[in-house]
Coordinates of C-alpha atoms and ligand atoms in Angstrom, one line a residue:
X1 CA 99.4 113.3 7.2
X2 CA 97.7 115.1 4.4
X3 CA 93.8 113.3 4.0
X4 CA 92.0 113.1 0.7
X5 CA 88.2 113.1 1.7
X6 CA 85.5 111.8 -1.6
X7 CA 82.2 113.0 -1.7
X8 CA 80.1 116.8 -1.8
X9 CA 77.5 116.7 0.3
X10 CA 76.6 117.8 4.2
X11 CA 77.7 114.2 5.4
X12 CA 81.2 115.1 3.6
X13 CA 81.5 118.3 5.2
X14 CA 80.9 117.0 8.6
X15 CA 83.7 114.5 8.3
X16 CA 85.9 117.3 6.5
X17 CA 85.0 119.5 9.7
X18 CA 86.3 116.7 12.2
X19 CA 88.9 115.6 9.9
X20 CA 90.5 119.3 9.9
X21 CA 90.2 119.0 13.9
X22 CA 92.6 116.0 13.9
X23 CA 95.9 116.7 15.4
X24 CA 97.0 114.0 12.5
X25 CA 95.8 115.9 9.4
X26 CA 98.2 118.2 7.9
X27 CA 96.7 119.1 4.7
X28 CA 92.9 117.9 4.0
X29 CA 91.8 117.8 0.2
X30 CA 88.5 117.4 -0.7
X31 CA 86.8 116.6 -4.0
X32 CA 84.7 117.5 -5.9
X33 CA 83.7 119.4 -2.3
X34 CA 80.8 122.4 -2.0
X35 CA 81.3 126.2 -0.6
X36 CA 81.2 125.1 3.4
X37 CA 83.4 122.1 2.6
X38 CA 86.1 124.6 1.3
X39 CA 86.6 126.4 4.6
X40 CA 87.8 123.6 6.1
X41 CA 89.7 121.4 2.9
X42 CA 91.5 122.6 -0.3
X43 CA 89.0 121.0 -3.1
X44 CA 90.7 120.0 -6.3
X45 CA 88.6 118.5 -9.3
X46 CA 89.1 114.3 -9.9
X47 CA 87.5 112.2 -11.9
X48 CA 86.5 109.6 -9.4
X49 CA 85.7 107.0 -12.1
X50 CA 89.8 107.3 -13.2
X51 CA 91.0 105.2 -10.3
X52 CA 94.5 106.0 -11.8
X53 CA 93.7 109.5 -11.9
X54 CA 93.0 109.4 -7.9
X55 CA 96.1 106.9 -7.1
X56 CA 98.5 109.5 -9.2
X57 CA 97.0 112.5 -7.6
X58 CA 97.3 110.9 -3.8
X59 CA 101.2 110.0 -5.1
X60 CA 102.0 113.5 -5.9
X61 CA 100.6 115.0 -2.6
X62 CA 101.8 112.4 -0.2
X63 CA 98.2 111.1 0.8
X64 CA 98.4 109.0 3.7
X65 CA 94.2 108.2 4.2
X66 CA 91.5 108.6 1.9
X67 CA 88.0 108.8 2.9
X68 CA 85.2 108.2 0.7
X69 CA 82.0 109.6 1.6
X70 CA 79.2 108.0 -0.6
X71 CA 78.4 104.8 -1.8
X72 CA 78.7 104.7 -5.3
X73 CA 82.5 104.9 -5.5
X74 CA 82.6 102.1 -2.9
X75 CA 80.2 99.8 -5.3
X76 CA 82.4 101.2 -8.3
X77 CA 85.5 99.4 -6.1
X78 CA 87.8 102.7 -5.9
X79 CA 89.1 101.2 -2.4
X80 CA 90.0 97.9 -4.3
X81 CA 92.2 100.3 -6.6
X82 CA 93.5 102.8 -3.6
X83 CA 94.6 99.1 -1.2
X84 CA 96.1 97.9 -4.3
X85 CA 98.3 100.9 -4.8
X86 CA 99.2 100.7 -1.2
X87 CA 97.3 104.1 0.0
X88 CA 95.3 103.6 3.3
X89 CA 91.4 104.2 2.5
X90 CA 88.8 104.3 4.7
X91 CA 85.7 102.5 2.8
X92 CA 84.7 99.4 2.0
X93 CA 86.1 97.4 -1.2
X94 CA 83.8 96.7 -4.3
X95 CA 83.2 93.1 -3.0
X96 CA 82.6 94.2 0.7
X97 CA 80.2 97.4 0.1
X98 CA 77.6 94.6 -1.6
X99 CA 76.6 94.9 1.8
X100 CA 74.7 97.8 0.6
X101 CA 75.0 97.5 -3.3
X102 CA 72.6 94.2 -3.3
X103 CA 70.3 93.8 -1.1
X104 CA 69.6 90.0 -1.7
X105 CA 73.4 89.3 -0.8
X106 CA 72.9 91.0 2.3
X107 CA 69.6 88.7 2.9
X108 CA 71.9 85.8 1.9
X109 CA 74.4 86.4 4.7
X110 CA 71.8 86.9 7.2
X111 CA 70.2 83.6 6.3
X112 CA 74.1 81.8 6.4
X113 CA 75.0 83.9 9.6
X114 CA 71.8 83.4 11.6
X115 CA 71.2 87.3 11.8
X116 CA 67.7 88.1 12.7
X117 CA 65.9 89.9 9.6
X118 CA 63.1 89.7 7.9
X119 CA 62.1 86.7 6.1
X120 CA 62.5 86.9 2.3
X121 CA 62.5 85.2 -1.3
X122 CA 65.0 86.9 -4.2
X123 CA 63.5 86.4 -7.6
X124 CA 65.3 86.8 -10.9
X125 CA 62.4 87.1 -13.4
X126 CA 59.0 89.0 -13.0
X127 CA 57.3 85.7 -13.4
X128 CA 58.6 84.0 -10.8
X129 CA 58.3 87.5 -8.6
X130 CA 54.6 87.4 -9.7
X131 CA 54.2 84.1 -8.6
X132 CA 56.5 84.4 -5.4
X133 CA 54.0 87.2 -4.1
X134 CA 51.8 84.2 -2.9
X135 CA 54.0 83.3 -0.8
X136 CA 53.5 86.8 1.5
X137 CA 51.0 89.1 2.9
X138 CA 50.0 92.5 2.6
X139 CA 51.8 94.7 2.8
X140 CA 54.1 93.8 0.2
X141 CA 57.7 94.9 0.4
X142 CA 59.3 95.0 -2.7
X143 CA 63.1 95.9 -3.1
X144 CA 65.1 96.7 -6.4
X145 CA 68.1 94.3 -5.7
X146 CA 70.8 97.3 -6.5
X147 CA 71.2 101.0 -5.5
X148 CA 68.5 102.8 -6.7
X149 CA 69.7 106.0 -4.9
X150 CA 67.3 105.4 -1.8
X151 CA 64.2 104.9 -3.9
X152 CA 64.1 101.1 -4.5
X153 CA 61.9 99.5 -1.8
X154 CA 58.0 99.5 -2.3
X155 CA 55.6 98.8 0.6
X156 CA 52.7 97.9 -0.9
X157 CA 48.8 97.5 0.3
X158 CA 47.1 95.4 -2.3
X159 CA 48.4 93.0 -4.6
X160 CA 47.5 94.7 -7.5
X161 CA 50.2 97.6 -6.2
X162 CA 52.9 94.7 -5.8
X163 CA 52.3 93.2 -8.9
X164 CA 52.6 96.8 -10.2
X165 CA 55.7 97.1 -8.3
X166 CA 57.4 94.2 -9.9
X167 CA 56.2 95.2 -13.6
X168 CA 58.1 98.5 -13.0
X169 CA 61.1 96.9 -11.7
X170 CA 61.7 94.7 -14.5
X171 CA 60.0 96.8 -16.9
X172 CA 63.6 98.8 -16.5
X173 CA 62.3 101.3 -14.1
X174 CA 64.9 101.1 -11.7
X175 CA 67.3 100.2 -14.4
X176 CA 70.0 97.8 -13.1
X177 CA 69.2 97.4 -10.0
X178 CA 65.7 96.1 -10.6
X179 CA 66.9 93.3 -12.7
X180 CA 66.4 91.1 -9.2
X181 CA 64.3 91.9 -6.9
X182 CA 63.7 90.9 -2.4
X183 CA 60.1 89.7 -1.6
X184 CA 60.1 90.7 1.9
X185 CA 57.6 90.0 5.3
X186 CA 57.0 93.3 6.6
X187 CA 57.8 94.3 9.9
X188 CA 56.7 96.4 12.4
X189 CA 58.4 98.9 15.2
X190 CA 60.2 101.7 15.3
X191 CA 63.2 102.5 12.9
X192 CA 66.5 103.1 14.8
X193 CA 70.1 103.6 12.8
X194 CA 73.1 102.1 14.4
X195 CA 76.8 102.7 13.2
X196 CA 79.8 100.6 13.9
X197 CA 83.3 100.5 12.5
X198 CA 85.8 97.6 11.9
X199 CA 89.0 96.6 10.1
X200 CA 87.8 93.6 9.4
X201 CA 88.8 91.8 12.4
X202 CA 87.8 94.0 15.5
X203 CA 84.4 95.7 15.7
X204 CA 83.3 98.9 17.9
X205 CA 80.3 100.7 18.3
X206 CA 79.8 104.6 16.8
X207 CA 76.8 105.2 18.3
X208 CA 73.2 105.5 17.1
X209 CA 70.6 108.0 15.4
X210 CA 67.2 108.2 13.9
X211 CA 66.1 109.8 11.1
X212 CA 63.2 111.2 9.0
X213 CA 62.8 109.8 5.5
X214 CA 59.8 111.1 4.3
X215 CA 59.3 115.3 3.3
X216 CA 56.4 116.5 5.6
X217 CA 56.0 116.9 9.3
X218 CA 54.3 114.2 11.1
X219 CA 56.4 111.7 8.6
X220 CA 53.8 112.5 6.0
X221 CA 54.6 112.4 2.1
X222 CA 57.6 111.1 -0.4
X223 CA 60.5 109.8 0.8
X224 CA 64.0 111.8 0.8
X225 CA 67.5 110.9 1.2
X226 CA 66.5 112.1 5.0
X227 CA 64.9 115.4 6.1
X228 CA 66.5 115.6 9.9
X229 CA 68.3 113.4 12.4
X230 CA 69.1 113.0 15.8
X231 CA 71.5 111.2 17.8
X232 CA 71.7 109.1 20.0
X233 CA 68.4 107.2 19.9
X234 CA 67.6 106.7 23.3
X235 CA 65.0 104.1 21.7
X236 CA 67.9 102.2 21.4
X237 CA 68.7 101.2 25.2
X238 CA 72.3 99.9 25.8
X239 CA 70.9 96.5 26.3
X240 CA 69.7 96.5 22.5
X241 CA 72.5 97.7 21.1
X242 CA 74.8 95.3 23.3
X243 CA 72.3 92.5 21.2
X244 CA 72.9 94.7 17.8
X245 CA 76.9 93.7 18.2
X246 CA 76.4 90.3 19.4
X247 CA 73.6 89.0 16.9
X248 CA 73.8 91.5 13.7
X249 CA 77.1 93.6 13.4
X250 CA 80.1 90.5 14.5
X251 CA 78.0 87.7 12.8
X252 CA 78.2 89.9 9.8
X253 CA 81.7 91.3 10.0
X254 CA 83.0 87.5 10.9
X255 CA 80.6 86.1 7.8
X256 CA 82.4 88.5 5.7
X257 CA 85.9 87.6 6.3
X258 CA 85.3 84.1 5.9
X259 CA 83.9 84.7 2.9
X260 CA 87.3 86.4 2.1
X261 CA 85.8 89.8 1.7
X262 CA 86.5 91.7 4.7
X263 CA 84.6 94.3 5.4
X264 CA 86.5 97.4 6.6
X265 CA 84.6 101.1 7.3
X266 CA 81.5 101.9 8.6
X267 CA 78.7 99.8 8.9
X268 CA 75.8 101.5 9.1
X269 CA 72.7 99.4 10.0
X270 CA 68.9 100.3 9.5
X271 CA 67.1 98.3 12.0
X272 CA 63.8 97.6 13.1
X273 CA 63.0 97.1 16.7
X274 CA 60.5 94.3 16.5
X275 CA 58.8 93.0 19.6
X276 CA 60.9 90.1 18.9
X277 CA 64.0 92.7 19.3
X278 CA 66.4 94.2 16.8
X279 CA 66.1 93.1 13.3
X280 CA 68.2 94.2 10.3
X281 CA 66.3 95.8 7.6
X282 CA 69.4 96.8 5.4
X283 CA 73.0 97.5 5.7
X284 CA 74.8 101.0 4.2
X285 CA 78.3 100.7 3.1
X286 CA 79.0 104.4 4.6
X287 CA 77.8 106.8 7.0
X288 CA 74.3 108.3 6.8
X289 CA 73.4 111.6 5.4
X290 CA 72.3 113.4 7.4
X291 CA 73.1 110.8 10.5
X292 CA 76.8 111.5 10.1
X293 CA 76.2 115.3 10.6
X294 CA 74.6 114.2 14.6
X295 CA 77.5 111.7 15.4
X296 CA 80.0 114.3 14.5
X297 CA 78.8 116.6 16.6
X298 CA 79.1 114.4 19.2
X299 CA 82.4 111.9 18.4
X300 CA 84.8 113.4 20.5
X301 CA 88.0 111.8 19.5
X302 CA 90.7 112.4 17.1
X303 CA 88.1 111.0 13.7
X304 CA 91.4 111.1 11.1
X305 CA 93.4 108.7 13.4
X306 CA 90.1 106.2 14.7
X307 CA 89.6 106.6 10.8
X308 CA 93.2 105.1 9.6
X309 CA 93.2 102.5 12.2
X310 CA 90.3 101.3 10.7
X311 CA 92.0 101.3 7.2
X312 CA 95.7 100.4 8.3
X313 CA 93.7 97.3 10.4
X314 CA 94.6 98.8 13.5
X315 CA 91.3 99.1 15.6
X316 CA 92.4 97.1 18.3
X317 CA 95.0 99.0 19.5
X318 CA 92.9 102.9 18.8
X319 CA 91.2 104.2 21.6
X320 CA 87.3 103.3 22.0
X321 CA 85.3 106.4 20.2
X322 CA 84.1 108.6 22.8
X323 CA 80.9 110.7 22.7
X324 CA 80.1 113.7 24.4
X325 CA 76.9 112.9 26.6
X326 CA 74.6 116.0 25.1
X327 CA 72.1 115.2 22.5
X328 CA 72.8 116.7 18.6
X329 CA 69.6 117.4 15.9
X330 CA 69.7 118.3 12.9
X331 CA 67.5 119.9 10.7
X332 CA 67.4 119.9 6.5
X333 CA 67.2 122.8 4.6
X334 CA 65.7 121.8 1.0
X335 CA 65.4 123.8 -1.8
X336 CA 61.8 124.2 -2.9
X337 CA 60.4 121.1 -5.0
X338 CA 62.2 118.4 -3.4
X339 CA 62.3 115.7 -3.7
X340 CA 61.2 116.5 -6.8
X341 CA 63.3 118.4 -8.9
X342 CA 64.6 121.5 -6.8
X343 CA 64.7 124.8 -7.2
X344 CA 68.5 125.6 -7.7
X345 CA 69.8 129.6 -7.4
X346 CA 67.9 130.6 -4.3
X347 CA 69.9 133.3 -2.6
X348 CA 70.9 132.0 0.9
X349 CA 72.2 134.3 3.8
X350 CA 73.9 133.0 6.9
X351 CA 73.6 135.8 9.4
X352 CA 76.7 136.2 11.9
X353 CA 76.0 134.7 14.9
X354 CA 74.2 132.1 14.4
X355 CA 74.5 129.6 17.4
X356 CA 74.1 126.1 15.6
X357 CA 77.1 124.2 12.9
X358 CA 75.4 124.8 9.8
X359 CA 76.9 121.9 7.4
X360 CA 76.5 122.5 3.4
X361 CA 74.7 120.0 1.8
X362 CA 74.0 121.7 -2.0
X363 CA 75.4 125.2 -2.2
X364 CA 77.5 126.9 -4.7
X365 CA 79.1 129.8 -4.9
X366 CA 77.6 132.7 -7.5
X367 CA 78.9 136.1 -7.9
X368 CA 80.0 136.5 -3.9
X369 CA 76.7 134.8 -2.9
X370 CA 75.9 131.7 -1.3
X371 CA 72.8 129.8 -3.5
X372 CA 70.9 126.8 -3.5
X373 CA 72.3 124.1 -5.6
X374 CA 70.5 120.7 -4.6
X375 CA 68.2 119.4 -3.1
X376 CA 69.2 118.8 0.1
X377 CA 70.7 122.7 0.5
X378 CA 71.8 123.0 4.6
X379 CA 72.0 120.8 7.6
X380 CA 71.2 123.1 10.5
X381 CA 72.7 121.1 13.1
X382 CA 72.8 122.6 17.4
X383 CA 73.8 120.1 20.5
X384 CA 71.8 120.3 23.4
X385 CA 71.5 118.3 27.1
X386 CA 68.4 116.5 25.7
X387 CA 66.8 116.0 22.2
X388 CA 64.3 119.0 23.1
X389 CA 67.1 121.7 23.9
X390 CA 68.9 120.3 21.0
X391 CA 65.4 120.6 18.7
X392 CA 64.7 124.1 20.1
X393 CA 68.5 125.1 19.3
X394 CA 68.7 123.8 16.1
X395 CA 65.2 125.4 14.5
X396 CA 66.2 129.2 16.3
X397 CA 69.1 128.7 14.1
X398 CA 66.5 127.7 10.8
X399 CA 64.6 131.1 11.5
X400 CA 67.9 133.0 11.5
X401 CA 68.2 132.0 8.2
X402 CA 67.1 133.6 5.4
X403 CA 66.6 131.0 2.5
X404 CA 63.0 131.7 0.8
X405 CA 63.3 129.4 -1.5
X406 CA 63.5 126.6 0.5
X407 CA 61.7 124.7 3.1
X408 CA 62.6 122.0 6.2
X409 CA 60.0 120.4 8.5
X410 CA 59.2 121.7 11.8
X411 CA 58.8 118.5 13.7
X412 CA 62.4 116.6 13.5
X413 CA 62.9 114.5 16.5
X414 CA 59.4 114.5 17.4
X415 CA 59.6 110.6 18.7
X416 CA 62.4 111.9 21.1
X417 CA 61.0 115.1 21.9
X418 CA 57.7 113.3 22.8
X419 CA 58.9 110.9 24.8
X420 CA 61.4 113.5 26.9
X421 CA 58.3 115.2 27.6
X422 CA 56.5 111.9 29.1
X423 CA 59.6 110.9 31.1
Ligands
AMP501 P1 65.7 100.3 3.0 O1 66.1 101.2 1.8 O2 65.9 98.9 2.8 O3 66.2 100.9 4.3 O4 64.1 100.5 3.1 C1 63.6 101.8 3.1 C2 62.5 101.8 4.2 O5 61.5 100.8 3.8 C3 62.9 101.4 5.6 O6 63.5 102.5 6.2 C4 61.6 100.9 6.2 O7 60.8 102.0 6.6 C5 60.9 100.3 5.0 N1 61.2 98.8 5.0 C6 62.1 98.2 4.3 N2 62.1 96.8 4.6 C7 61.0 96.6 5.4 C8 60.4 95.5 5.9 N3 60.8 94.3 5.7 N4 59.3 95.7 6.7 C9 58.8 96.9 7.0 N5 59.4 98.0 6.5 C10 60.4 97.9 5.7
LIG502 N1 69.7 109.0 5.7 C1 69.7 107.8 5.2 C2 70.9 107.4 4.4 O1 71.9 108.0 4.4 O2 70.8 106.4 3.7

C-alpha cells in the first residue's frame, strides 16, 4: 500500500522511519516533509487546508492510509474530509480531536464520564473569570480554552498574576483560543505521558514517556514544545497504567462514541500522578513531539499495519503492539534563541558513524549543506538497557555533532537517571 504521512517535524520523521520499515508500505509520501524525512519518503508539496487537493492527490497515487502528524489539521477536520472520500486516515476527526482542541470539552467529559481530573470552572467572559478566581487557590491555573500552540496554560502565584492572566486571554492575546478560558485546582506529582490507540471501539496501550517542557537543565526556564524525552516511565508502574485504561483512557473512548464522535488514533494523555493516583491534566489528539521519537525506537511491530487497523476499525483483530524491553532517550538540538525566535542557517554536520538515530526536527537543505531551520533543529535519540546507558548513548552522539549554533540540555531524563542510580 503506498502511505501519505502529514506533518514536518522530528515526530513525522520517526513515524516516516517506522512507516518505511513496514512490510505493508510500498511507496511512503510525505508532505510538506524536511531533509531526514526525505531519505525515507518521497515529499511532494499539498496544501493541507485544500482538503480536495489532498483527496485528489491520494486518488491519483493509490493511497491506501494517511497519517497525519500534528494537531492542527485534525482540529481543521481533514480526517472528516479523507473518511468521507473513503481513504483510510489515521487521526482523529474535527469533532473527535476537541479532545485536545478545547480544553473545557475535555473537562466536560471528565465530569459526565467520572474520569479523575482536576477540579475546574469554564468561564466565557473575563468578568465572570475575574470573579470565578474566588472560587480557587493559589496557584492559579489558567488555560486558554483552544490551541494556543503549547503556550496557553498559566500557573499563577498571586492573584494579581491570575487576574493578569485572564486580562491577556481575553484581551486577544491568545487570539481564539482565549475567548474561554478553564479555572483549574492545581495539582501536585510528577508528570508522566501515556499513549493509547483505538478505533473507536477497542483500546490498547502504546506505552509511556516523560518529557522536559521547560529550556534549561534542572527544568529551569520557558516552556518549549519539549526539550528531551524518555520512554518508558518507569514512574508509571504497570499497576498505574492498568488504572490509566480502566478509569481515564475506556471511560473516555466509550464517552466519545456515545456521544457519536468516535474517537479513532492516538490518544495521548498528560497525567499527573497525584497521591490520590493518576489524574488527567489534558488529552493530545496525536502523538508527542518529541515522545513519539522514544516509542518508536522501541515499538517493535509492523506501525503502517497497527496504524490502518486503527483507521479501517480493525484493532481487535491486529496484534497487541510490542515493545522492545531497552530503554530509548532522546535529546533536542535547538537552534540558538529558542524558544524565542531561533537562529535559522546554522551549518550542521553529522559525522559518519554516529551511534544514535538522529531524527530531523527543523533542517533544510542549502547549497549541499544541512542547516538549522527551526527551532526545534535534531532529536538525538540512542536505546540503551536502562535510562542511564540510553542518557549516556544519546549525549556521545550530541558531542559528535557539530551544530554551533545551537544548544540542548545536558540533564534529560534526570528523574530516571536519579532514580536508576538509587535502586
Ligand atoms: P497542558 O498544556 O494542559 O498540558 O498544561 C501544561 C503544563 O501545565 C502541564 O504539563 C503541567 O505542568 C501544568 N498544569 C496544567 N494543568 C495543571 C493543573 N491542574 N495542576 C498543576 N499543573 C498543571
Ligand atoms: N511534547 C509535548 C507535546 O507534544 O505536546
Amino acid at each position: 500500500m503506498n502511505i501519505l504521512l502529514i506533518g514536518s517535524g522530528g515526530r513525522e520523521h520517526a513515524l516516516a522511519w517506522k512507516l518505511a520499515q513496514s512490510p505493508h508500505c510500498d511507496t511512503l509520501f510525505a508532505t510538506p516533509g524536511n531533509p531526514g524525512i526525505a531519505e525515507e519518503a518521497e515529499l511532494v508539496e499539498l496544501n493541507i487546508l485544500d482538503h480536495v487537493a489532498v483527496i485528489t492527490f491520494c486518488a491519483g497515487y493509490d493511497i491506501g492510509l494517511v497519517v497525519i502528524g500534528p494537531e492542527a489539521p485534525l482540529v481543521d477536520g481533514l480526517a472528516d474530509s479523507l473518511r468521507d472520500a473513503g481513504i483510510p486516515v489515521f487521526g482523529p476527526n474535527r469533532k473527535a480531536a476537541q479532545l485536545e482542541g478545547s480544553k473545557g470539552f475535555t473537562k466536560d467529559m471528565c465530569a459526565a464520564a467520572n474520569i479523575p481530573t482536576a477540579g475546574y470552572r469554564r468561564h466565557d467572559s473575563k468578568i465572570s473569570a475575574l470573579a470565578g478566581l474566588a472560587e480557587f487557590q493559589p496557584p492559579f491555573v489558567i488555560k486558554a480554552d483552544g490551541l494556543a500552540a503549547g503556550k496557553g496554560v498559566i500557573i499563577a502565584e498571586t492573584s494579581q498574576d491570575a487576574q493578569a492572566a485572564i486580562e491577556d486571554m481575553f484581551g486577544g492575546g491568545f487570539g481564539d483560543a482565549g475567548a474561554s478560558v478553564v479555572l483549574e485546582e492545581f495539582m501536585t506529582g510528577e508528570e508522566a505521558s501515556f499513549f493509547a490507540l483505538t478505533d473507536g471501539k477497542d483500546v490498547v496501550a502504546f506505552g509511556s514517556a516523560q518529557d522536559h517542557k521547560r529550556v534549561g537543565d534542572g527544568d529551569t526556564g520557558p516552556n518549549t514544545g519539549g526539550m528531551g524525552a524518555y520512554s518508558p516511565a518507569a514512574v508509571l508502574t504497570d499497576a498505574m497504567q492498568a488504572d490509566v485504561m480502566e478509569r481515564i483512557i475506556k471511560p473516555t473512548v466509550a464517552y466519545m462514541s456515545a456521544q457519536d464522535m468516535p474517537y479513532s488514533g492516538v490518544l495521548f494523555a498528560g497525567l499527573m500522578l497525584t497521591h490520590e493516583g493518576p489524574k488527567l491534566i489534558e488529552y493530545n489528539a496525536r502523538f508527542g513531539d518529541p515522545e513519539c521519537q522514544v516509542l518508536m525506537l522501541r515499538y517493535s511491530g509492523d506501525l503502517a499495519a497497527l496504524m490502518l487497523a486503527v483507521a479501517n476499525g480493525q484493532l481487535a483483530g491486529a496484534p497487541a503492539p510490542a515493545f522492545l524491553p531497552e530503554a530509548a532517550l532522546t535529546v533536542v538540538m535547538a537552534a540558538d534563541g529558542y524558544p524565542g525566535t531561533p537562529e535559522k542557517g546554522g551549518a550542521i554536520v553529522l559525522k559518519d558513524g554516529i551511534k544514535a538515530k538522529i531524527f530531523h526536527a527543523g533542517t533544510a537543505e542549502k547549497d549541499g549543506q544541512l542547516i538549522a531551520n527551526g527551532g526545534r533543529v535534531l532529536n538525538v535519540t540512542a536505546t540503551g538497557a536502562t535510562v542511564t546507558e540510553a542518557q549516556l548513548n544519546a549525549y556521545t552522539a550530541v558531542d559528535a555533532i557539530d551544530f554551533p549554533t545551537g544548544f540542548c540540555r545536558r540533564d534529560i531524563g534526570w528523574r530516571e537517571v536519579e532514580r536508576e542510580a538509587e535502586a
